[in-house]
CSV table of C-alpha atoms and ligand atoms in Angstrom, one decimal:
chain,number,residue,atom,x,y,z
A,1,MET,CA,79.0,105.0,135.1
A,2,GLU,CA,77.4,107.4,132.7
A,3,ASN,CA,76.6,105.9,129.2
A,4,ARG,CA,77.3,108.4,126.5
A,5,LEU,CA,78.0,106.4,123.3
A,6,THR,CA,75.2,106.3,120.8
A,7,MET,CA,75.6,103.7,118.1
A,8,TYR,CA,73.6,102.4,115.2
A,9,ASN,CA,72.0,99.0,116.0
A,10,SER,CA,71.3,96.9,112.9
A,11,LEU,CA,68.8,95.0,114.8
A,12,THR,CA,66.5,97.9,115.6
A,13,LYS,CA,67.7,100.0,112.6
A,14,LYS,CA,68.1,103.0,114.9
A,15,GLU,CA,70.9,104.9,116.6
A,16,GLU,CA,70.6,104.1,120.2
A,17,LEU,CA,72.3,104.9,123.5
A,18,PHE,CA,74.6,102.1,124.3
A,19,VAL,CA,73.7,100.6,127.7
A,20,PRO,CA,75.6,97.4,128.6
A,21,ASN,CA,74.0,94.5,130.5
A,22,GLU,CA,76.3,95.1,133.5
A,23,ASP,CA,77.2,98.6,134.5
A,24,GLY,CA,80.7,99.6,133.1
A,25,LYS,CA,81.4,96.2,131.5
A,26,VAL,CA,81.2,95.2,127.9
A,27,GLY,CA,81.1,91.8,126.3
A,28,MET,CA,82.0,92.1,122.6
A,29,TYR,CA,82.2,89.4,120.0
A,30,THR,CA,83.8,89.7,116.5
A,31,CYS,CA,83.5,87.2,113.7
A,32,GLY,CA,87.1,86.4,112.9
A,33,PRO,CA,88.7,85.6,109.6
A,34,THR,CA,88.2,82.4,107.5
A,35,VAL,CA,91.9,81.4,107.4
A,36,TYR,CA,92.2,79.9,103.9
A,37,HIS,CA,94.0,82.9,102.4
A,38,TYR,CA,95.4,86.3,103.3
A,39,ALA,CA,92.9,88.9,104.5
A,40,HIS,CA,92.3,91.5,101.9
A,41,ILE,CA,92.2,95.2,102.9
A,42,GLY,CA,88.4,95.1,102.7
A,43,ASN,CA,88.3,92.5,105.5
A,44,LEU,CA,90.8,94.7,107.4
A,45,ARG,CA,88.5,97.7,107.0
A,46,SER,CA,86.0,95.8,109.1
A,47,TYR,CA,88.6,94.9,111.7
A,48,ILE,CA,90.0,98.5,111.8
A,49,MET,CA,86.5,99.9,112.5
A,50,GLU,CA,85.8,97.2,115.1
A,51,ASP,CA,89.1,98.0,116.8
A,52,LEU,CA,88.0,101.7,116.8
A,53,LEU,CA,84.8,100.7,118.6
A,54,GLU,CA,86.7,98.6,121.2
A,55,LYS,CA,89.2,101.4,121.8
A,56,THR,CA,86.5,104.0,122.0
A,57,LEU,CA,84.8,101.9,124.7
A,58,ARG,CA,88.0,101.6,126.6
A,59,TYR,CA,88.7,105.4,126.2
A,60,LEU,CA,85.3,105.9,127.8
A,61,HIS,CA,86.5,103.7,130.7
A,62,TYR,CA,84.4,100.6,130.0
A,63,ASP,CA,86.0,97.3,131.1
A,64,VAL,CA,85.8,95.5,127.7
A,65,LYS,CA,86.2,91.7,127.1
A,66,ARG,CA,86.5,91.0,123.4
A,67,VAL,CA,86.3,87.6,121.8
A,68,MET,CA,87.1,86.5,118.3
A,69,ASN,CA,86.8,83.1,116.6
A,70,ILE,CA,89.1,81.8,113.9
A,71,THR,CA,87.1,80.0,111.2
A,72,ASP,CA,89.2,77.0,110.4
A,73,VAL,CA,86.4,74.6,109.5
A,74,GLY,CA,83.0,74.5,108.0
A,75,HIS,CA,82.8,77.7,105.9
A,76,LEU,CA,81.7,76.7,102.5
A,77,SER,CA,82.5,78.6,99.3
A,78,SER,CA,79.0,79.9,99.0
A,79,ASP,CA,77.2,81.3,102.1
A,80,ALA,CA,74.5,78.8,101.6
A,81,ASP,CA,75.2,75.2,102.9
A,82,THR,CA,76.4,74.1,99.5
A,83,GLY,CA,79.7,74.3,97.7
A,84,GLU,CA,83.2,73.4,98.5
A,85,ASP,CA,84.8,73.9,101.9
A,86,LYS,CA,86.9,77.1,101.8
A,87,MET,CA,89.7,75.6,104.0
A,88,LEU,CA,89.9,72.5,101.8
A,89,LYS,CA,90.1,74.7,98.7
A,90,GLY,CA,93.0,76.5,100.3
A,91,ALA,CA,94.8,73.3,101.2
A,92,ARG,CA,94.4,71.9,97.7
A,93,ARG,CA,95.7,75.1,96.1
A,94,GLU,CA,98.9,75.0,98.2
A,95,HIS,CA,99.3,71.3,98.6
A,96,LYS,CA,99.2,71.5,102.4
A,97,THR,CA,97.0,70.1,105.1
A,98,VAL,CA,94.0,72.1,106.3
A,99,MET,CA,95.7,72.6,109.7
A,100,GLU,CA,98.9,73.9,108.1
A,101,ILE,CA,96.9,76.3,106.0
A,102,ALA,CA,94.9,77.5,109.1
A,103,GLN,CA,98.1,78.1,111.1
A,104,PHE,CA,99.8,79.9,108.3
A,105,TYR,CA,97.0,82.3,107.5
A,106,THR,CA,96.1,82.9,111.2
A,107,ASP,CA,99.6,84.1,111.8
A,108,ALA,CA,99.5,86.2,108.6
A,109,PHE,CA,96.2,87.7,109.8
A,110,PHE,CA,97.7,88.8,113.1
A,111,GLU,CA,100.8,90.1,111.4
A,112,ASP,CA,98.6,92.3,109.3
A,113,CYS,CA,96.7,93.4,112.4
A,114,ARG,CA,99.9,94.3,114.1
A,115,LYS,CA,101.0,96.5,111.1
A,116,LEU,CA,97.6,98.3,111.2
A,117,ASN,CA,97.7,98.7,115.0
A,118,ILE,CA,94.6,96.5,115.5
A,119,LYS,CA,94.7,95.2,119.0
A,120,ARG,CA,94.5,91.5,119.4
A,121,PRO,CA,91.2,90.5,121.1
A,122,ASP,CA,91.4,89.2,124.7
A,123,VAL,CA,90.3,85.8,123.6
A,124,VAL,CA,91.0,84.2,120.2
A,125,GLU,CA,89.5,80.8,119.7
A,126,PRO,CA,89.8,78.5,116.6
A,127,ALA,CA,86.5,76.7,115.8
A,128,THR,CA,88.3,73.3,115.8
A,129,ASN,CA,88.9,73.8,119.6
A,130,CYS,CA,85.3,73.8,120.4
A,131,ILE,CA,83.8,70.7,118.8
A,132,ASP,CA,82.3,69.4,122.1
A,133,GLU,CA,80.5,72.7,122.6
A,134,PHE,CA,79.0,72.6,119.1
A,135,ILE,CA,77.8,69.0,119.6
A,136,HIS,CA,76.2,70.0,122.9
A,137,MET,CA,74.3,73.0,121.4
A,138,ILE,CA,73.1,70.9,118.5
A,139,THR,CA,71.9,68.1,120.9
A,140,VAL,CA,69.9,70.7,122.9
A,141,LEU,CA,68.4,72.1,119.7
A,142,LEU,CA,67.3,68.6,118.6
A,143,GLU,CA,65.8,67.9,122.0
A,144,LYS,CA,63.9,71.2,121.9
A,145,GLY,CA,62.6,70.4,118.5
A,146,TYR,CA,64.4,73.2,116.7
A,147,ALA,CA,66.5,70.9,114.6
A,148,TYR,CA,66.0,67.8,112.5
A,149,GLU,CA,68.1,65.1,110.8
A,150,MET,CA,67.8,64.5,107.1
A,151,GLY,CA,70.1,62.8,104.6
A,152,GLY,CA,72.8,62.4,107.2
A,153,ASN,CA,72.9,66.1,108.1
A,154,ILE,CA,71.4,68.0,111.0
A,155,TYR,CA,69.5,71.1,110.0
A,156,PHE,CA,68.0,74.0,111.9
A,157,ASP,CA,64.3,74.3,111.3
A,158,THR,CA,63.6,77.9,110.6
A,159,SER,CA,59.8,77.4,110.4
A,160,LYS,CA,59.8,76.9,114.2
A,161,LEU,CA,60.6,80.6,114.7
A,162,GLN,CA,58.0,83.4,114.7
A,163,ASN,CA,60.5,85.8,113.2
A,164,TYR,CA,63.5,84.3,111.5
A,165,TYR,CA,64.4,87.3,109.4
A,166,VAL,CA,65.3,89.5,112.4
A,167,PHE,CA,67.4,92.1,110.6
A,168,SER,CA,65.0,92.8,107.7
A,169,GLY,CA,61.6,92.3,106.2
A,170,GLN,CA,60.9,88.7,105.2
A,171,SER,CA,60.1,89.6,101.6
A,172,ASP,CA,63.5,91.2,101.1
A,173,MET,CA,65.3,88.3,102.5
A,174,GLU,CA,63.3,85.7,100.8
A,175,LEU,CA,64.2,87.3,97.6
A,176,LEU,CA,67.9,86.9,98.6
A,177,VAL,CA,67.4,83.3,99.5
A,178,GLY,CA,65.6,82.7,96.3
A,179,VAL,CA,68.6,84.0,94.3
A,180,ARG,CA,71.0,81.9,96.2
A,181,ASP,CA,68.9,78.7,96.0
A,182,ASP,CA,68.4,79.1,92.3
A,183,VAL,CA,72.1,78.4,92.0
A,184,GLU,CA,72.4,75.4,94.3
A,185,GLU,CA,69.5,73.6,96.0
A,186,ASP,CA,69.8,71.2,99.0
A,187,ALA,CA,66.9,68.7,98.6
A,188,ASN,CA,67.2,67.6,102.3
A,189,LYS,CA,65.9,70.9,103.6
A,190,LYS,CA,62.3,71.2,104.8
A,191,ASN,CA,62.4,75.0,104.3
A,192,LYS,CA,64.4,77.0,101.9
A,193,SER,CA,66.0,79.0,104.7
A,194,ASP,CA,67.0,76.0,106.9
A,195,PHE,CA,70.7,75.7,107.5
A,196,VAL,CA,73.1,73.0,108.4
A,197,LEU,CA,74.3,72.6,112.0
A,198,TRP,CA,76.3,69.4,111.4
A,199,PHE,CA,77.4,67.6,108.3
A,200,THR,CA,78.2,63.9,108.3
A,201,LYS,CA,80.0,61.6,105.9
A,202,SER,CA,77.0,61.5,103.7
A,203,LYS,CA,78.1,64.8,102.3
A,204,PHE,CA,81.4,66.2,101.2
A,205,GLU,CA,83.3,62.9,101.6
A,206,ASP,CA,86.6,64.6,100.9
A,207,GLN,CA,86.4,66.8,104.0
A,208,GLU,CA,89.8,66.4,105.7
A,209,LEU,CA,88.8,67.2,109.3
A,210,LYS,CA,86.0,65.0,110.8
A,211,TRP,CA,85.0,64.3,114.4
A,212,GLU,CA,82.8,61.7,116.1
A,213,SER,CA,79.4,62.9,117.0
A,214,PRO,CA,76.0,61.3,118.0
A,215,TRP,CA,75.0,61.6,114.3
A,216,GLY,CA,78.1,60.0,112.8
A,217,LEU,CA,81.6,61.1,111.8
A,218,GLY,CA,81.3,64.7,110.5
A,219,TYR,CA,82.0,68.4,111.0
A,220,PRO,CA,80.1,71.5,112.0
A,221,GLY,CA,78.4,74.1,109.9
A,222,TRP,CA,79.9,77.6,110.0
A,223,HIS,CA,77.2,79.5,111.9
A,224,ILE,CA,77.2,77.3,115.0
A,225,GLU,CA,80.8,78.2,115.8
A,226,CYS,CA,80.1,81.8,116.6
A,227,SER,CA,77.2,81.1,118.8
A,228,CYS,CA,79.1,78.5,120.9
A,229,ILE,CA,82.4,80.4,121.1
A,230,SER,CA,80.8,83.6,122.2
A,231,MET,CA,78.7,81.9,124.8
A,232,LYS,CA,81.8,79.9,126.1
A,233,HIS,CA,83.6,83.1,126.8
A,234,LEU,CA,81.0,85.8,127.3
A,235,GLY,CA,78.1,83.9,128.8
A,236,GLU,CA,74.4,83.9,127.9
A,237,PHE,CA,74.0,87.7,127.5
A,238,MET,CA,76.2,89.6,125.1
A,239,ASP,CA,76.4,93.3,124.6
A,240,ILE,CA,77.9,93.9,121.1
A,241,HIS,CA,78.3,91.6,118.1
A,242,CYS,CA,80.4,92.8,115.2
A,243,GLY,CA,81.0,91.9,111.6
A,244,GLY,CA,81.0,93.2,108.0
A,245,VAL,CA,77.5,93.9,106.4
A,246,ASP,CA,77.8,90.7,104.3
A,247,ASN,CA,77.6,88.8,107.6
A,248,ILE,CA,74.0,90.1,108.4
A,249,PHE,CA,72.5,87.4,106.2
A,250,PRO,CA,72.7,84.5,106.5
A,251,HIS,CA,75.4,84.3,109.1
A,252,HIS,CA,74.2,86.6,111.9
A,253,THR,CA,70.6,85.8,111.2
A,254,ASN,CA,71.4,82.1,111.7
A,255,GLU,CA,73.5,82.8,114.8
A,256,ILE,CA,70.5,84.6,116.4
A,257,ALA,CA,68.1,81.8,115.4
A,258,GLN,CA,70.1,79.0,117.0
A,259,SER,CA,71.4,81.0,120.0
A,260,GLU,CA,68.0,82.3,121.1
A,261,SER,CA,66.3,78.9,120.5
A,262,TYR,CA,69.0,77.2,122.6
A,263,LEU,CA,68.9,79.8,125.4
A,264,GLY,CA,65.2,80.6,125.4
A,265,HIS,CA,65.9,84.3,125.8
A,266,LYS,CA,67.3,87.3,124.0
A,267,TRP,CA,71.0,86.9,123.4
A,268,CYS,CA,72.8,90.0,122.1
A,269,ASN,CA,71.6,93.6,122.3
A,270,TYR,CA,73.6,95.6,119.8
A,271,TRP,CA,74.7,94.5,116.3
A,272,PHE,CA,77.5,96.6,114.8
A,273,HIS,CA,78.1,96.2,111.0
A,274,VAL,CA,80.8,97.7,108.9
A,275,HIS,CA,80.1,98.6,105.3
A,276,HIS,CA,82.3,97.3,102.5
A,277,LEU,CA,85.4,98.5,100.9
A,278,ASN,CA,84.9,98.3,97.2
A,279,ASP,CA,87.2,98.7,94.3
A,280,LYS,CA,86.2,100.1,90.9
A,281,THR,CA,84.8,96.7,89.9
A,282,GLY,CA,82.7,96.3,93.1
A,283,LYS,CA,83.0,94.5,96.5
A,284,MET,CA,86.5,93.2,97.2
A,285,SER,CA,86.5,89.5,97.9
A,286,LYS,CA,89.1,86.7,98.5
A,287,SER,CA,87.7,84.6,95.7
A,288,LYS,CA,88.2,87.2,93.1
A,289,GLY,CA,91.7,86.1,92.3
A,290,ASP,CA,94.2,88.9,92.7
A,291,PHE,CA,93.2,90.9,95.7
A,292,LEU,CA,94.7,93.7,97.7
A,293,THR,CA,96.7,92.8,100.8
A,294,VAL,CA,98.6,94.8,103.4
A,295,SER,CA,101.9,93.2,102.0
A,296,LEU,CA,101.0,94.3,98.5
A,297,LEU,CA,100.5,97.9,99.7
A,298,GLU,CA,103.8,97.7,101.5
A,299,SER,CA,105.6,96.4,98.5
A,300,LYS,CA,104.4,99.4,96.7
A,301,GLY,CA,105.9,101.7,99.3
A,302,TYR,CA,102.8,102.5,101.4
A,303,ASN,CA,102.8,102.7,105.1
A,304,PRO,CA,99.9,100.4,106.4
A,305,LEU,CA,99.0,103.2,108.9
A,306,ALA,CA,98.1,105.4,105.9
A,307,TYR,CA,95.5,102.8,105.0
A,308,ARG,CA,94.3,102.9,108.6
A,309,LEU,CA,93.9,106.7,108.3
A,310,PHE,CA,92.1,106.2,105.0
A,311,CYS,CA,89.6,104.0,106.7
A,312,LEU,CA,89.2,106.4,109.7
A,313,GLN,CA,88.4,109.3,107.3
A,314,SER,CA,85.1,107.7,106.4
A,315,HIS,CA,82.2,106.6,108.5
A,316,TYR,CA,81.9,102.9,109.0
A,317,ARG,CA,78.3,102.8,107.8
A,318,LYS,CA,79.2,104.1,104.3
A,319,PRO,CA,80.7,102.0,101.5
A,320,LEU,CA,84.2,103.1,100.8
A,321,GLU,CA,85.9,103.0,97.4
A,322,PHE,CA,89.6,102.2,97.3
A,323,SER,CA,92.0,103.7,94.7
A,324,TYR,CA,95.7,104.3,94.7
A,325,GLU,CA,95.1,107.9,94.0
A,326,ASN,CA,93.1,108.2,97.2
A,327,LEU,CA,95.8,106.4,99.2
A,328,ASP,CA,98.5,108.7,97.7
A,329,ASN,CA,96.5,111.7,99.0
A,330,VAL,CA,96.1,110.1,102.4
A,331,THR,CA,99.8,109.2,102.6
A,332,SER,CA,100.8,112.8,102.0
A,333,ALA,CA,98.2,114.0,104.6
A,334,TYR,CA,99.6,111.4,107.1
A,335,ASN,CA,103.2,112.4,106.6
A,336,LYS,CA,102.2,116.1,107.1
A,337,LEU,CA,100.3,115.2,110.2
A,338,ILE,CA,103.2,113.2,111.7
A,339,LYS,CA,105.6,116.0,110.9
A,340,ARG,CA,103.3,118.6,112.4
A,341,ILE,CA,103.1,116.7,115.7
A,342,GLY,CA,106.8,115.8,115.6
A,343,ASP,CA,107.6,119.5,115.5
A,344,LEU,CA,105.7,120.2,118.8
A,345,SER,CA,108.0,120.9,121.7
A,346,GLU,CA,107.7,119.2,125.0
A,347,GLU,CA,108.3,122.3,127.1
A,348,GLY,CA,105.7,124.0,129.3
A,349,GLU,CA,102.8,123.0,131.6
A,350,ILE,CA,99.7,121.3,130.4
A,351,GLU,CA,96.8,123.8,130.0
A,352,GLN,CA,94.4,121.6,131.8
A,353,GLU,CA,91.1,123.4,130.9
A,354,LYS,CA,91.9,123.4,127.2
A,355,PHE,CA,93.1,119.8,127.4
A,356,ASP,CA,89.8,118.7,129.0
A,357,ALA,CA,87.7,120.7,126.5
A,358,TYR,CA,89.4,119.1,123.5
A,359,ARG,CA,89.3,115.7,125.0
A,360,LYS,CA,85.6,116.1,125.5
A,361,GLN,CA,85.1,117.3,121.9
A,362,PHE,CA,87.0,114.2,120.7
A,363,GLU,CA,84.9,111.9,122.9
A,364,ASP,CA,81.7,113.6,121.7
A,365,ALA,CA,82.6,112.9,118.1
A,366,LEU,CA,83.2,109.2,118.8
A,367,CYS,CA,80.1,109.0,121.0
A,368,SER,CA,78.1,110.1,118.0
A,369,ASP,CA,77.9,106.7,116.3
A,370,LEU,CA,81.7,106.5,116.1
A,371,ASN,CA,82.2,109.6,113.9
A,372,SER,CA,85.8,109.0,113.2
A,373,SER,CA,86.2,111.7,110.5
A,374,MET,CA,84.8,114.2,113.0
A,375,ALA,CA,87.3,112.9,115.6
A,376,LEU,CA,90.1,113.6,113.1
A,377,THR,CA,88.8,117.1,112.5
A,378,VAL,CA,89.0,117.7,116.3
A,379,LEU,CA,92.6,116.5,116.1
A,380,TYR,CA,93.4,119.0,113.2
A,381,GLU,CA,91.5,121.8,115.0
A,382,MET,CA,93.3,121.2,118.2
A,383,LEU,CA,96.7,121.4,116.4
A,384,LYS,CA,95.7,124.8,115.0
A,385,ALA,CA,94.3,126.1,118.3
A,386,ASP,CA,95.7,128.7,120.6
A,387,MET,CA,97.3,126.4,123.1
A,388,ASN,CA,100.9,125.6,124.0
A,389,ASP,CA,102.9,122.8,122.3
A,390,ARG,CA,103.0,120.6,125.4
A,391,THR,CA,99.2,120.5,125.7
A,392,LYS,CA,98.9,119.7,122.0
A,393,ARG,CA,101.3,116.9,122.3
A,394,GLU,CA,99.5,115.4,125.2
A,395,LEU,CA,96.2,115.6,123.4
A,396,ALA,CA,97.6,113.9,120.3
A,397,LYS,CA,99.0,111.2,122.6
A,398,SER,CA,95.7,110.8,124.2
A,399,PHE,CA,93.7,110.7,120.9
A,400,ASP,CA,96.1,108.1,119.6
A,401,GLU,CA,94.9,105.7,122.2
A,402,VAL,CA,91.9,105.4,120.0
A,403,LEU,CA,93.2,106.4,116.5
A,404,SER,CA,96.3,104.2,116.8
A,405,LEU,CA,98.2,106.1,114.0
A,406,ASP,CA,101.5,106.2,115.9
A,407,LEU,CA,101.0,110.0,116.0
A,408,LEU,CA,104.0,110.6,118.2
A,409,THR,CA,106.2,107.6,117.7
A,410,ALA,CA,106.2,107.7,113.9
A,411,GLN,CA,107.9,111.1,114.1
A,412,THR,CA,111.4,110.1,112.9
A,413,ALA,CA,110.2,107.1,111.0
A,414,GLY,CA,108.3,109.6,108.8
A,415,GLU,CA,111.6,111.0,107.4
A,416,VAL,CA,113.1,107.5,106.9
A,417,GLN,CA,110.0,106.2,105.3
A,418,HIS,CA,110.2,108.8,102.6
A,419,SER,CA,113.5,107.6,101.3
A,420,GLU,CA,112.3,104.0,101.9
A,421,ILE,CA,109.2,104.7,99.9
A,422,ASP,CA,111.3,106.0,97.0
A,423,ALA,CA,113.6,102.9,97.1
A,424,GLU,CA,110.7,100.6,97.3
A,425,LEU,CA,108.9,102.5,94.5
A,426,GLU,CA,111.9,102.2,92.3
A,427,SER,CA,112.3,98.4,92.8
A,428,TYR,CA,108.5,98.0,92.2
A,429,VAL,CA,108.6,99.9,89.0
A,430,LEU,CA,111.7,98.1,87.8
A,431,ALA,CA,110.1,94.8,88.5
A,432,LYS,CA,107.0,95.9,86.5
A,433,ILE,CA,109.2,97.0,83.6
A,434,GLU,CA,110.8,93.6,83.5
A,435,GLU,CA,107.4,91.9,83.6
A,436,ARG,CA,106.2,94.1,80.8
A,437,ALA,CA,109.3,93.3,78.7
A,438,ALA,CA,108.7,89.6,79.2
A,439,ALA,CA,105.0,90.0,78.2
A,440,LYS,CA,106.0,91.9,75.0
A,441,LYS,CA,108.6,89.2,74.2
A,442,ALA,CA,105.8,86.6,74.5
A,443,LYS,CA,103.6,88.7,72.3
A,444,ASP,CA,101.2,89.1,75.2
A,445,PHE,CA,100.4,92.7,74.4
A,446,ALA,CA,97.3,92.8,76.6
A,447,THR,CA,99.3,92.1,79.7
A,448,ALA,CA,102.0,94.6,78.6
A,449,ASP,CA,99.3,97.3,78.2
A,450,ALA,CA,97.7,96.4,81.5
A,451,ILE,CA,101.1,96.8,83.3
A,452,ARG,CA,101.5,100.2,81.7
A,453,SER,CA,98.0,101.3,82.8
A,454,GLU,CA,98.6,99.9,86.3
A,455,LEU,CA,101.7,102.1,86.6
A,456,LEU,CA,99.9,105.0,85.2
A,457,GLU,CA,97.3,104.6,87.9
A,458,ARG,CA,100.1,104.9,90.4
A,459,GLY,CA,101.3,108.1,88.6
A,460,ILE,CA,104.2,106.4,86.9
A,461,VAL,CA,104.8,107.1,83.2
A,462,LEU,CA,106.8,104.7,81.0
A,463,GLU,CA,108.8,105.9,78.0
A,464,ASP,CA,110.2,103.4,75.4
A,465,THR,CA,113.4,105.0,74.3
A,466,ARG,CA,116.3,103.7,72.2
A,467,GLU,CA,118.3,103.2,75.4
A,468,GLY,CA,115.5,101.1,76.8
A,469,VAL,CA,112.5,101.8,79.0
A,470,LYS,CA,112.6,104.9,81.2
A,471,TRP,CA,110.2,106.0,83.8
A,472,LYS,CA,109.2,109.1,85.6
A,473,LYS,CA,106.5,110.4,88.0
A,474,ALA,CA,103.6,111.9,86.1
B,501,AMP,P1,86.0,86.3,106.1
B,501,AMP,O1,87.4,86.0,106.3
B,501,AMP,O2,85.6,86.1,104.6
B,501,AMP,O3,85.1,85.4,107.0
B,501,AMP,O4,85.7,87.8,106.4
B,501,AMP,C1,86.2,88.5,107.5
B,501,AMP,C2,85.4,89.8,107.8
B,501,AMP,O5,85.6,90.7,106.7
B,501,AMP,C3,83.9,89.6,108.0
B,501,AMP,O6,83.5,90.4,109.1
B,501,AMP,C4,83.4,90.1,106.7
B,501,AMP,O7,82.1,90.6,106.9
B,501,AMP,C5,84.3,91.2,106.3
B,501,AMP,N1,84.4,91.6,104.9
B,501,AMP,C6,84.4,90.8,103.8
B,501,AMP,N2,84.5,91.5,102.7
B,501,AMP,C7,84.6,92.8,103.0
B,501,AMP,C8,84.8,94.0,102.3
B,501,AMP,N3,84.9,94.1,101.0
B,501,AMP,N4,84.8,95.2,103.0
B,501,AMP,C9,84.7,95.2,104.4
B,501,AMP,N5,84.6,94.0,105.1
B,501,AMP,C10,84.5,92.9,104.5
B,502,ZN,ZN1,80.5,84.7,113.0
């Protein structure tokens, strides 16, 4: 089949024509969530844009197989091989076992995906399912001389590679490693950039999940899981590997090091990285305490699909800043769009030539490094064009296979949602007013002021009157 999609490849740092290993077929791998907490809307930006890539490939008639891991073991609180285990941290916080935490947050993740119309990958594999595969790969790496045992752990020896820093210049990366290692140094490592493949009881004694291995009772490092899980389901040659930009180093760099050393040949051709969602204070992260989730947006009356539209309006390779003001604007644009499409009649014959021309324009936008904002412009242009309603409806339906904004089905829900939004807004504001009153009573004026500012950011003004606190939309 004809390959038309060009995409930016982080490995070559160029926009390239996408050509899969096998004609018409795509093997795609996504680094899944670390399930020790809810996903924040930054994580979900990455998954929305990866979903867009998958659906674009399907729209272009590729036969796609997509695999995702679930990180339920081995991801430490720093990206280096030091620090506390993230899963264990979650379990302690909630007085649950690691497996209970993993199950709860895996379900919560897929529930968020469902609300955002993110398709579930064809294969979803938790890391704890694949311990034998990890042990096998580590054994081969030891046999081939790419790994060594030190202080009870197995490390990958990065000095065995001609070019370990595949994504970037060595000097940039060493700087980065330097910064990390200034904080916590692992004396067992032969080289600064070496990383752990397997931990044994000699380290992190309190780790809850441990397995027998040729090197003692222990557990795998984080990076090994993605190499093994992707090979298990997609074989030795992969087309596209996805993740957020923070995964480039060390995670994806280490995945390539160990996979290609194990295989003895090139492993994955295209690397797709989504830039971060930031808030005013910088990158959104799970460890920052209060973070933004889909449920929080819903509790404030937002439709999760408005957030999806917010993401689609920007290119995946640009950082994106979140604010409620922006989301309010997108919500109003979304409601108008749904109404506009809902008003289209179903009468008449499809004007095939026009249909084909707009579909081509839409595909061309996506084929240009997944230009989703351009694809949305094609949708708006199409709705204004000289064409009958039926053709417009069918085009909107077709585009929605990729955009997944419920462009046709949200039609009536749009009306209902409006009153729902008002009701939810009201209960949210009332809860905040109560919270503020409690803070004032406790003489915690900083919190009381913070609540007032938070409401103001959402366009809600509070007035302290003799009859009590009143509120209105600014
Ligand atoms: P984690 O659950 O921490 O392993 O992250 C899941 C995915 O979200 C990974 O692909 C990360 O690269 C990505 N990610 C993390 N923070 C952000 C952010 N602020 N914006 C976009 N993607 C992010
Ligand atoms: Zn990964």
